[in-house]
Amino acid sequence: MIRVLLADDHAVVRDGLRALLEAQADIEIVGEAANGREAVRQVHDLNPDVLVMDIAMPELNGIEATQQLHDALPSTQVLILSMHSTTEHIFRALQAGARGYLLKDSAGSEVVDAIRVVHTGRRYLSHKIAAGVIDDYSCAFTAASGHPVHPDPVFHQRQRRYSTGWRKREDAGAGMKLTMTSAGSIVSGFRLPEIIHPRRRLGTRVFDFSRQVAVMAIVNRTPDSFYDKGRTFGLDEAIASANTAIADGADWVDIGGVPFAPGPEVTVTEEMDRVVPVIEALSGHDEIVISVDTFRPEVARRCIGAGAHVINDTSGLRDVAMARVVADSAASLVITHSLSPPRRAYPRPRYVDVVSEVVEFLRNKAEVAGGCGLPVERIIIDPGLDLNKNTCHSLELIRRLDEIAAIGLPLLVAVSNKDFIGETLDREQGHRLEGSLAAAVACIVQGARIVRMHDVAAAVAVVRLTEAILGFRKPAFVRHNAE
């Protein structure tokens, strides 16, 4: 059941919407508001799934109300109603956090379709806007088309999307002709994925992965890490490294106590002794997501109790009990593709089509996790670059990463200082920064929304600029040739 709050200052509009929505078996009206402030208050009190709101509300307009609600209540999606179809109005609404923009004279069936689409976290743009020519605007944005959508579990795979802000066409007159693609959306030539429930709460942080990329820092309390060779094995060194990463702008810190690569056995007690004190030391940083790289359910349970928000399982859910442990908590789970058990050699891996096989693996494992009670909005996937893959496999995965992103779950990539970079560029460890950053950008523009990186300050700068190029964020300021 989709719980909807109606907000419009005209009673006749609310009456019409109420009559329309009460006839829908899957929609329940939980409240109504006649001004923006009342709408915000009721959203906080009722926590509806969808707020349908007029853009020109008294006391607090629809855009201002949306902005206030965007960070506070990520589970409520906002559908703006408006008499205006200019790109500036639409852009401002979407930038504020609205998931959809609908003209007030839209057909009743389209209103219902729009509510069902934005409820899943996808963008929706009115038929009459998406099918015509709209005013030029200097920033790109992405929005879903108004094609009728059947409310079945996989409709998002068939949903078509439109985008503006690319190039003017000769037949578009003074404006810009909207163009259509059948898989994901395109902004300035980049294909962006459809993401199931893109707004995720991880710890106290809220991420909108439809327009945001998170930088994950790496802290390994291992003596045999492939990158730092034990530099952060000591507790004080590990905590200091994490604090430096936070100061450098990391959104997320991933703590590991056992490398994936072959090596000597590390007991459960040893692993807990390595990672739990770091979690406890970082628990005071409310702005940071804390994850633990582990394949053991018992370690995961202890780490979640200590304050971890995410379990990063590089074994690919080899032990199904891991999904049950995470499902019993508020934590999220990263499912990574791999073939061998951790710490075991897997020489000369063979694939018929590495991308198709990774996609099938991740889809199946996500279904397994769901069957264990883990909601889809708490599942993240990782193709496992270099894990039981050679350099050619990893390059092919990046080349066709959009096929993995099309699964629809937030996509994490661990590219930093990997061997595929060293072998491609003939660079030893310590000399792979440029390759790591290039790989991160290539992944982001094909749908990756979390990048796991060692050099945090450089990664943050590259990620934020890539977000701006994709139209996810505004520049910090605009001065050059602005006057």
Short mmCIF file of C-alpha atoms in Angstrom, two decimals:
data_model
loop_
_atom_site.label_atom_id
_atom_site.label_comp_id
_atom_site.label_asym_id
_atom_site.label_seq_id
_atom_site.Cartn_x
_atom_site.Cartn_y
_atom_site.Cartn_z
CA MET A 1 0.00 0.00 0.00
CA ILE A 2 1.33 3.44 -1.00
CA ARG A 3 0.59 6.00 1.74
CA VAL A 4 -0.01 9.44 0.20
CA LEU A 5 -0.29 12.92 1.71
CA LEU A 6 -2.05 15.56 -0.45
CA ALA A 7 -0.96 19.20 -0.17
CA ASP A 8 -2.70 21.94 -2.18
CA ASP A 9 -4.21 25.25 -1.09
CA HIS A 10 -7.23 24.76 -3.35
CA ALA A 11 -9.90 22.51 -1.84
CA VAL A 12 -11.30 21.66 -5.27
CA VAL A 13 -7.90 20.23 -6.32
CA ARG A 14 -7.64 18.15 -3.15
CA ASP A 15 -11.20 16.91 -3.66
CA GLY A 16 -10.41 15.80 -7.21
CA LEU A 17 -7.19 14.06 -6.19
CA ARG A 18 -8.91 12.38 -3.27
CA ALA A 19 -11.67 10.98 -5.46
CA LEU A 20 -9.11 9.73 -7.98
CA LEU A 21 -6.79 8.07 -5.47
CA GLU A 22 -9.47 6.53 -3.26
CA ALA A 23 -10.45 4.43 -6.28
CA GLN A 24 -6.96 2.85 -6.39
CA ALA A 25 -6.54 -0.42 -4.50
CA ASP A 26 -2.84 0.17 -3.83
CA ILE A 27 -3.03 3.80 -2.62
CA GLU A 28 -4.14 5.12 0.78
CA ILE A 29 -4.58 8.84 1.57
CA VAL A 30 -3.19 9.45 5.06
CA GLY A 31 -3.66 13.20 5.29
CA GLU A 32 -4.21 16.56 3.58
CA ALA A 33 -2.64 19.99 3.99
CA ALA A 34 -3.60 23.45 2.72
CA ASN A 35 -0.21 25.17 3.11
CA GLY A 36 3.47 24.32 2.97
CA ARG A 37 4.21 24.49 6.68
CA GLU A 38 1.29 22.21 7.48
CA ALA A 39 2.51 19.78 4.81
CA VAL A 40 5.99 19.63 6.36
CA ARG A 41 4.50 19.11 9.83
CA GLN A 42 2.24 16.30 8.63
CA VAL A 43 5.08 14.58 6.80
CA HIS A 44 7.06 14.52 10.06
CA ASP A 45 4.02 13.21 11.96
CA LEU A 46 2.70 10.70 9.41
CA ASN A 47 5.82 9.72 7.42
CA PRO A 48 3.91 9.08 4.16
CA ASP A 49 5.48 7.24 1.24
CA VAL A 50 4.62 10.03 -1.23
CA LEU A 51 3.83 13.72 -0.75
CA VAL A 52 1.83 15.15 -3.68
CA MET A 53 2.30 18.91 -3.37
CA ASP A 54 1.49 22.07 -5.31
CA ILE A 55 4.60 24.07 -6.16
CA ALA A 56 2.89 27.37 -5.24
CA MET A 57 1.81 26.59 -1.68
CA PRO A 58 1.21 29.51 0.72
CA GLU A 59 3.47 30.15 3.76
CA LEU A 60 6.12 27.77 2.42
CA ASN A 61 6.25 26.99 -1.30
CA GLY A 62 6.64 23.49 -2.67
CA ILE A 63 10.33 23.84 -3.49
CA GLU A 64 11.22 25.20 -0.04
CA ALA A 65 9.15 22.49 1.65
CA THR A 66 10.83 19.80 -0.46
CA GLN A 67 14.26 21.12 0.47
CA GLN A 68 13.41 20.98 4.18
CA LEU A 69 12.14 17.40 3.90
CA HIS A 70 14.86 16.05 1.61
CA ASP A 71 17.49 15.31 4.26
CA ALA A 72 15.17 14.85 7.24
CA LEU A 73 12.86 12.15 5.87
CA PRO A 74 14.47 10.18 3.03
CA SER A 75 11.66 7.65 2.90
CA THR A 76 9.09 10.24 1.73
CA GLN A 77 9.19 10.93 -2.00
CA VAL A 78 7.86 14.28 -3.27
CA LEU A 79 5.76 14.67 -6.43
CA ILE A 80 5.38 18.34 -7.40
CA LEU A 81 2.19 19.61 -9.10
CA SER A 82 2.50 22.81 -11.10
CA MET A 83 0.95 24.99 -13.76
CA HIS A 84 4.47 25.84 -15.00
CA SER A 85 6.42 23.77 -17.53
CA THR A 86 9.61 25.84 -17.87
CA THR A 87 12.90 24.05 -17.40
CA GLU A 88 13.89 26.42 -14.59
CA HIS A 89 10.89 25.46 -12.47
CA ILE A 90 11.47 21.76 -13.13
CA PHE A 91 15.20 21.99 -12.46
CA ARG A 92 14.70 23.85 -9.17
CA ALA A 93 12.17 21.28 -7.99
CA LEU A 94 14.42 18.31 -8.84
CA GLN A 95 17.48 19.98 -7.33
CA ALA A 96 15.52 20.50 -4.11
CA GLY A 97 14.92 16.74 -3.95
CA ALA A 98 11.56 16.20 -5.67
CA ARG A 99 11.30 12.85 -7.44
CA GLY A 100 8.68 13.93 -9.96
CA TYR A 101 7.14 16.97 -11.67
CA LEU A 102 3.59 16.81 -12.98
CA LEU A 103 1.43 19.43 -14.70
CA LYS A 104 -1.90 20.05 -13.01
CA ASP A 105 -3.84 19.41 -16.20
CA SER A 106 -2.40 15.90 -16.56
CA ALA A 107 -4.80 13.00 -17.01
CA GLY A 108 -5.89 11.17 -13.88
CA SER A 109 -4.23 7.96 -15.03
CA GLU A 110 -0.92 9.79 -15.31
CA VAL A 111 -1.21 11.12 -11.76
CA VAL A 112 -1.63 7.56 -10.50
CA ASP A 113 1.29 6.32 -12.61
CA ALA A 114 3.48 9.16 -11.34
CA ILE A 115 2.75 8.29 -7.72
CA ARG A 116 3.63 4.65 -8.32
CA VAL A 117 6.88 5.57 -10.04
CA VAL A 118 8.16 8.10 -7.48
CA HIS A 119 7.21 5.70 -4.68
CA THR A 120 10.05 3.45 -5.91
CA GLY A 121 12.50 6.37 -5.85
CA ARG A 122 12.55 6.94 -9.63
CA ARG A 123 12.09 10.29 -11.29
CA TYR A 124 8.95 11.14 -13.25
CA LEU A 125 8.38 13.95 -15.73
CA SER A 126 4.94 14.83 -17.09
CA HIS A 127 3.92 13.58 -20.55
CA LYS A 128 3.33 17.11 -21.76
CA ILE A 129 6.83 18.20 -20.75
CA ALA A 130 8.66 15.07 -21.88
CA ALA A 131 7.01 14.98 -25.28
CA GLY A 132 7.60 18.59 -26.27
CA VAL A 133 10.20 21.32 -26.56
CA ILE A 134 11.10 23.15 -23.35
CA ASP A 135 13.16 26.23 -22.57
CA ASP A 136 16.95 26.01 -22.64
CA TYR A 137 18.72 25.95 -19.30
CA SER A 138 22.43 25.89 -18.57
CA CYS A 139 22.49 22.87 -16.22
CA ALA A 140 21.55 19.30 -17.07
CA PHE A 141 19.07 17.26 -15.10
CA THR A 142 17.49 13.87 -15.49
CA ALA A 143 13.83 12.94 -15.20
CA ALA A 144 11.63 9.98 -16.04
CA SER A 145 9.09 10.10 -18.82
CA GLY A 146 5.37 9.86 -18.33
CA HIS A 147 4.88 6.54 -20.08
CA PRO A 148 2.20 4.41 -18.42
CA VAL A 149 3.77 1.98 -15.98
CA HIS A 150 2.28 -1.25 -14.74
CA PRO A 151 2.84 -1.58 -10.96
CA ASP A 152 4.59 -4.93 -11.01
CA PRO A 153 7.91 -5.70 -9.20
CA VAL A 154 10.05 -5.40 -12.33
CA PHE A 155 8.39 -2.46 -14.07
CA HIS A 156 11.47 -0.31 -13.43
CA GLN A 157 13.37 -2.44 -15.94
CA ARG A 158 10.96 -1.32 -18.67
CA GLN A 159 10.59 2.31 -17.56
CA ARG A 160 11.91 4.70 -20.21
CA ARG A 161 13.63 7.90 -19.28
CA TYR A 162 14.18 11.32 -20.79
CA SER A 163 16.88 13.89 -20.23
CA THR A 164 17.63 17.49 -21.13
CA GLY A 165 20.79 19.53 -21.27
CA TRP A 166 22.68 17.71 -24.02
CA ARG A 167 22.81 19.29 -27.46
CA LYS A 168 20.41 21.41 -29.50
CA ARG A 169 18.98 19.82 -32.62
CA GLU A 170 18.22 21.63 -35.84
CA ASP A 171 14.51 20.84 -35.61
CA ALA A 172 14.17 21.98 -32.01
CA GLY A 173 13.83 25.68 -32.70
CA ALA A 174 15.03 27.91 -29.89
CA GLY A 175 14.69 25.17 -27.30
CA MET A 176 16.05 21.70 -26.85
CA LYS A 177 14.38 18.55 -28.12
CA LEU A 178 14.07 15.85 -25.48
CA THR A 179 15.58 12.56 -26.54
CA MET A 180 14.70 9.07 -25.35
CA THR A 181 16.70 6.01 -24.39
CA SER A 182 15.36 2.61 -23.44
CA ALA A 183 17.89 1.69 -20.74
CA GLY A 184 18.67 4.12 -17.97
CA SER A 185 18.94 7.85 -18.57
CA ILE A 186 21.51 9.92 -20.42
CA VAL A 187 22.98 13.20 -19.25
CA SER A 188 25.43 14.85 -21.62
CA GLY A 189 26.11 11.51 -23.28
CA PHE A 190 26.53 9.53 -20.05
CA ARG A 191 24.09 6.70 -19.42
CA LEU A 192 22.89 6.66 -15.82
CA PRO A 193 21.30 3.63 -14.18
CA GLU A 194 17.85 3.15 -12.75
CA ILE A 195 18.40 2.51 -9.02
CA ILE A 196 15.88 0.74 -6.82
CA HIS A 197 15.27 2.94 -3.77
CA PRO A 198 18.17 5.31 -4.53
CA ARG A 199 17.75 7.22 -1.26
CA ARG A 200 19.50 5.18 1.41
CA ARG A 201 20.00 5.84 5.11
CA LEU A 202 23.34 4.45 6.23
CA GLY A 203 23.90 5.19 9.88
CA THR A 204 22.88 8.82 10.33
CA ARG A 205 23.77 9.72 6.75
CA VAL A 206 21.26 9.90 3.90
CA PHE A 207 22.55 9.31 0.37
CA ASP A 208 20.59 9.87 -2.82
CA PHE A 209 22.47 7.57 -5.18
CA SER A 210 20.51 8.86 -8.15
CA ARG A 211 22.59 12.05 -7.89
CA GLN A 212 25.35 11.38 -5.37
CA VAL A 213 28.58 9.37 -5.15
CA ALA A 214 30.10 8.26 -1.84
CA VAL A 215 33.84 8.00 -1.24
CA MET A 216 34.76 4.98 0.89
CA ALA A 217 38.14 5.13 2.65
CA ILE A 218 40.08 1.95 3.42
CA VAL A 219 41.61 1.07 6.79
CA ASN A 220 43.17 -2.39 6.99
CA ARG A 221 44.29 -3.76 10.36
CA THR A 222 46.26 -6.51 8.67
CA PRO A 223 50.00 -7.18 8.54
CA ASP A 224 49.76 -8.44 4.95
CA SER A 225 47.57 -5.88 3.17
CA PHE A 226 48.42 -5.78 -0.57
CA TYR A 227 48.70 -1.98 -0.49
CA ASP A 228 50.05 -0.66 2.80
CA LYS A 229 51.90 -3.84 3.89
CA GLY A 230 50.83 -3.46 7.52
CA ARG A 231 51.25 0.31 7.91
CA THR A 232 47.87 0.56 9.67
CA PHE A 233 48.04 -2.78 11.50
CA GLY A 234 48.58 -1.09 14.86
CA LEU A 235 45.43 0.19 16.57
CA ASP A 236 46.69 3.76 16.98
CA GLU A 237 47.83 3.84 13.35
CA ALA A 238 44.49 2.48 12.13
CA ILE A 239 42.50 5.05 14.09
CA ALA A 240 44.79 7.86 12.93
CA SER A 241 44.40 6.74 9.31
CA ALA A 242 40.62 6.73 9.66
CA ASN A 243 40.59 10.21 11.20
CA THR A 244 42.81 11.52 8.41
CA ALA A 245 40.44 10.07 5.83
CA ILE A 246 37.49 11.75 7.55
CA ALA A 247 39.34 15.09 7.60
CA ASP A 248 40.07 14.63 3.88
CA GLY A 249 36.36 14.35 3.10
CA ALA A 250 35.58 10.62 3.14
CA ASP A 251 31.90 9.76 3.44
CA TRP A 252 32.58 6.24 4.59
CA VAL A 253 35.33 4.21 6.31
CA ASP A 254 35.71 0.50 5.53
CA ILE A 255 37.61 -1.47 8.18
CA GLY A 256 39.20 -4.81 7.39
CA GLY A 257 40.84 -7.40 9.62
CA VAL A 258 41.43 -10.22 7.12
CA PRO A 259 42.59 -9.72 3.52
CA PHE A 260 40.79 -11.59 0.73
CA ALA A 261 44.10 -12.69 -0.84
CA PRO A 262 45.66 -16.06 0.08
CA GLY A 263 47.45 -16.11 3.42
CA PRO A 264 47.58 -17.67 6.88
CA GLU A 265 44.42 -18.35 8.84
CA VAL A 266 43.09 -15.56 11.08
CA THR A 267 40.78 -16.78 13.84
CA VAL A 268 37.39 -15.24 14.59
CA THR A 269 38.71 -13.86 17.87
CA GLU A 270 41.75 -12.33 16.17
CA GLU A 271 39.58 -10.69 13.53
CA MET A 272 37.23 -9.23 16.14
CA ASP A 273 40.16 -7.94 18.18
CA ARG A 274 41.45 -6.15 15.10
CA VAL A 275 38.29 -4.45 13.86
CA VAL A 276 35.98 -3.84 16.84
CA PRO A 277 38.25 -1.32 18.64
CA VAL A 278 38.46 0.77 15.46
CA ILE A 279 34.66 0.76 15.11
CA GLU A 280 34.31 1.86 18.72
CA ALA A 281 36.86 4.63 18.24
CA LEU A 282 34.98 6.00 15.21
CA SER A 283 31.46 5.68 16.62
CA GLY A 284 31.49 9.31 17.73
CA HIS A 285 31.71 10.51 14.10
CA ASP A 286 28.00 10.78 13.32
CA GLU A 287 28.68 12.02 9.80
CA ILE A 288 30.62 8.91 8.75
CA VAL A 289 29.36 5.55 7.54
CA ILE A 290 31.29 2.68 9.13
CA SER A 291 31.56 -0.64 7.33
CA VAL A 292 33.46 -3.83 8.09
CA ASP A 293 35.02 -6.05 5.44
CA THR A 294 34.28 -9.55 6.72
CA PHE A 295 32.88 -12.87 5.47
CA ARG A 296 32.05 -14.29 8.91
CA PRO A 297 28.50 -13.92 10.28
CA GLU A 298 29.68 -14.01 13.89
CA VAL A 299 32.14 -11.19 13.26
CA ALA A 300 29.44 -9.23 11.44
CA ARG A 301 27.05 -9.58 14.39
CA ARG A 302 29.68 -8.34 16.85
CA CYS A 303 30.65 -5.42 14.60
CA ILE A 304 27.05 -4.30 14.08
CA GLY A 305 26.63 -4.33 17.85
CA ALA A 306 29.74 -2.16 18.16
CA GLY A 307 28.35 0.43 15.72
CA ALA A 308 29.02 -0.73 12.15
CA HIS A 309 26.39 0.41 9.63
CA VAL A 310 27.36 -1.83 6.69
CA ILE A 311 28.83 -5.32 6.30
CA ASN A 312 31.06 -5.65 3.24
CA ASP A 313 31.07 -9.36 2.37
CA THR A 314 33.75 -10.02 -0.23
CA SER A 315 32.93 -13.74 -0.20
CA GLY A 316 29.73 -13.11 -2.15
CA LEU A 317 27.44 -14.40 0.59
CA ARG A 318 29.21 -17.76 0.68
CA ASP A 319 27.67 -18.25 4.12
CA VAL A 320 23.93 -17.48 3.84
CA ALA A 321 23.83 -16.89 7.60
CA MET A 322 25.48 -13.54 6.87
CA ALA A 323 22.27 -12.30 5.20
CA ARG A 324 20.23 -13.37 8.22
CA VAL A 325 22.55 -11.56 10.63
CA VAL A 326 22.32 -8.34 8.65
CA ALA A 327 18.55 -8.73 8.15
CA ASP A 328 18.09 -8.91 11.93
CA SER A 329 19.71 -5.49 12.30
CA ALA A 330 19.39 -2.04 10.73
CA ALA A 331 22.62 -2.52 8.79
CA SER A 332 23.09 -2.85 5.03
CA LEU A 333 24.98 -5.57 3.14
CA VAL A 334 27.48 -5.33 0.28
CA ILE A 335 27.46 -8.48 -1.85
CA THR A 336 30.67 -8.89 -3.84
CA HIS A 337 31.30 -11.27 -6.72
CA SER A 338 34.05 -13.78 -6.06
CA LEU A 339 34.59 -17.49 -6.75
CA SER A 340 36.98 -18.86 -4.13
CA PRO A 341 36.68 -18.80 -0.36
CA PRO A 342 38.65 -15.91 1.15
CA ARG A 343 42.34 -16.62 1.76
CA ARG A 344 42.32 -19.40 -0.88
CA ALA A 345 44.17 -19.30 -4.19
CA TYR A 346 42.14 -19.52 -7.40
CA PRO A 347 44.63 -19.76 -10.27
CA ARG A 348 43.73 -18.93 -13.86
CA PRO A 349 40.00 -18.09 -13.47
CA ARG A 350 37.93 -18.83 -16.58
CA TYR A 351 34.74 -17.14 -17.78
CA VAL A 352 32.72 -17.52 -20.98
CA ASP A 353 31.43 -13.95 -20.56
CA VAL A 354 32.70 -12.39 -17.35
CA VAL A 355 30.14 -9.57 -17.31
CA SER A 356 27.10 -11.79 -17.86
CA GLU A 357 28.33 -14.25 -15.26
CA VAL A 358 28.93 -11.50 -12.68
CA VAL A 359 25.47 -10.06 -13.36
CA GLU A 360 23.81 -13.45 -12.91
CA PHE A 361 25.78 -14.12 -9.72
CA LEU A 362 24.88 -10.77 -8.13
CA ARG A 363 21.22 -11.03 -9.07
CA ASN A 364 20.98 -14.53 -7.62
CA LYS A 365 22.76 -13.56 -4.41
CA ALA A 366 20.56 -10.49 -3.97
CA GLU A 367 17.52 -12.77 -4.28
CA VAL A 368 19.02 -15.11 -1.68
CA ALA A 369 19.55 -12.18 0.68
CA GLY A 370 15.97 -11.05 0.10
CA GLY A 371 14.75 -14.55 0.87
CA CYS A 372 16.54 -14.30 4.21
CA GLY A 373 14.50 -11.24 5.09
CA LEU A 374 16.93 -8.51 4.03
CA PRO A 375 14.99 -5.68 2.31
CA VAL A 376 16.19 -4.68 -1.15
CA GLU A 377 16.79 -1.13 0.10
CA ARG A 378 19.59 -2.50 2.30
CA ILE A 379 21.48 -4.37 -0.43
CA ILE A 380 24.50 -3.01 -2.34
CA ILE A 381 26.46 -4.89 -5.01
CA ASP A 382 30.14 -4.99 -6.01
CA PRO A 383 31.52 -6.69 -9.18
CA GLY A 384 34.72 -7.64 -7.33
CA LEU A 385 37.37 -6.22 -9.63
CA ASP A 386 40.53 -8.40 -9.49
CA LEU A 387 38.86 -10.87 -7.09
CA ASN A 388 39.35 -14.20 -8.91
CA LYS A 389 39.71 -12.22 -12.14
CA ASN A 390 42.70 -11.32 -14.27
CA THR A 391 43.46 -7.88 -15.68
CA CYS A 392 41.50 -8.47 -18.88
CA HIS A 393 38.47 -9.55 -16.87
CA SER A 394 38.59 -6.43 -14.70
CA LEU A 395 38.98 -4.11 -17.69
CA GLU A 396 36.02 -5.78 -19.40
CA LEU A 397 33.91 -5.35 -16.26
CA ILE A 398 34.66 -1.62 -16.19
CA ARG A 399 34.10 -1.32 -19.95
CA ARG A 400 30.61 -2.81 -19.55
CA LEU A 401 29.87 -1.69 -16.01
CA ASP A 402 26.53 -0.21 -17.10
CA GLU A 403 25.27 -3.78 -17.59
CA ILE A 404 25.97 -4.49 -13.92
CA ALA A 405 24.51 -1.16 -12.81
CA ALA A 406 21.33 -2.11 -14.71
CA ILE A 407 20.59 -4.66 -11.96
CA GLY A 408 19.22 -1.59 -10.19
CA LEU A 409 21.03 -1.82 -6.85
CA PRO A 410 23.59 0.78 -5.71
CA LEU A 411 26.94 -0.25 -7.16
CA LEU A 412 30.21 -0.19 -5.22
CA VAL A 413 33.56 -0.51 -7.00
CA ALA A 414 36.95 -1.12 -5.41
CA VAL A 415 39.46 0.08 -7.99
CA SER A 416 42.15 1.67 -5.87
CA ASN A 417 45.70 0.48 -6.58
CA LYS A 418 44.50 -2.84 -7.95
CA ASP A 419 46.76 -5.08 -10.03
CA PHE A 420 44.74 -4.50 -13.19
CA ILE A 421 45.92 -0.87 -12.99
CA GLY A 422 49.52 -1.84 -12.30
CA GLU A 423 49.62 -4.36 -15.14
CA THR A 424 47.88 -2.03 -17.61
CA LEU A 425 50.23 0.90 -16.88
CA ASP A 426 53.29 -1.11 -15.82
CA ARG A 427 53.25 0.58 -12.41
CA GLU A 428 54.29 -0.86 -9.06
CA GLN A 429 52.38 -0.23 -5.85
CA GLY A 430 52.77 3.37 -4.75
CA HIS A 431 52.64 4.62 -8.35
CA ARG A 432 49.05 3.84 -9.33
CA LEU A 433 47.18 6.96 -8.18
CA GLU A 434 46.46 8.36 -11.65
CA GLY A 435 45.23 4.99 -12.88
CA SER A 436 43.07 4.54 -9.79
CA LEU A 437 41.41 7.93 -10.30
CA ALA A 438 40.85 7.31 -14.01
CA ALA A 439 39.25 3.93 -13.24
CA ALA A 440 37.02 5.54 -10.59
CA VAL A 441 35.73 8.15 -13.05
CA ALA A 442 35.13 5.52 -15.74
CA CYS A 443 33.06 3.54 -13.23
CA ILE A 444 31.07 6.52 -11.95
CA VAL A 445 29.93 7.64 -15.39
CA GLN A 446 28.65 4.09 -15.98
CA GLY A 447 26.71 3.87 -12.76
CA ALA A 448 29.02 3.25 -9.77
CA ARG A 449 27.82 5.21 -6.75
CA ILE A 450 30.34 4.16 -4.09
CA VAL A 451 34.08 4.14 -4.81
CA ARG A 452 36.51 2.43 -2.42
CA MET A 453 39.77 4.39 -2.44
CA HIS A 454 43.09 4.65 -0.57
CA ASP A 455 44.05 8.23 -1.53
CA VAL A 456 41.00 9.97 -0.10
CA ALA A 457 41.78 13.64 -0.71
CA ALA A 458 42.49 13.06 -4.41
CA ALA A 459 39.49 10.76 -4.75
CA VAL A 460 37.12 13.27 -3.15
CA ALA A 461 38.21 16.02 -5.57
CA VAL A 462 37.79 13.74 -8.60
CA VAL A 463 34.41 12.43 -7.44
CA ARG A 464 32.98 15.87 -6.68
CA LEU A 465 34.02 17.20 -10.09
CA THR A 466 32.54 14.14 -11.79
CA GLU A 467 29.29 14.74 -9.90
CA ALA A 468 29.24 18.33 -11.20
CA ILE A 469 29.86 17.17 -14.79
CA LEU A 470 26.95 14.75 -14.47
CA GLY A 471 24.73 17.55 -13.15
CA PHE A 472 24.48 16.03 -9.66
CA ARG A 473 25.86 19.10 -7.88
CA LYS A 474 26.44 22.77 -8.50
CA PRO A 475 29.94 24.31 -8.63
CA ALA A 476 31.19 25.64 -5.29
CA PHE A 477 31.03 29.10 -6.91
CA VAL A 478 30.86 30.67 -10.37
CA ARG A 479 33.08 33.68 -11.07
CA HIS A 480 34.88 33.00 -14.34
CA ASN A 481 33.22 35.09 -17.10
CA ALA A 482 30.18 35.44 -14.85
CA GLU A 483 30.10 39.22 -15.00
#
